């Protein structure tokens, strides 16, 4: 399901580019979007968007991968900067091989990491090749 399918308020109807998308998007319309890599392989689905309340910026997209009906699925905190909105296919792109996402640091729904922890944030940002300041939400 794409963000256009979840658009309850008609925000993304093409009125000659007078609407908010794709420069500004509602978080609710992005949750559920698929994530593919540059080889067009399906990597997962956006389950949540994490906001850094100190900065007001998006820190991570929580992506799920694997499993069936949430049983056995693995969750990943993907730095927001690692994702690109694909407006043609109505999904996100992550420049990462499928094997690499399967080996990525992840967690299950009952054991979330401390995403505000600087050490954890550095490890996750380094894994996805996002350099610079690794504090969640800082770009």
Coordinates of C-alpha atoms in Angstrom, one line a residue, residues 7 23 28 46 52-54 81 83 87 93 106 121 125 128:
X7 CA -4.2 9.7 2.1
X23 CA 8.4 17.9 0.0
X28 CA 0.8 8.5 9.0
X46 CA 8.2 1.2 7.5
X52 CA 13.9 13.4 18.2
X53 CA 11.9 15.5 20.6
X54 CA 14.9 17.7 21.5
X81 CA 19.2 10.2 6.1
X83 CA 16.2 6.6 3.1
X87 CA 7.8 9.3 -5.7
X93 CA 14.8 3.3 -1.4
X106 CA 18.1 -5.2 14.8
X121 CA 23.4 5.6 17.5
X125 CA 24.8 5.3 11.7
X128 CA 24.3 2.4 7.2

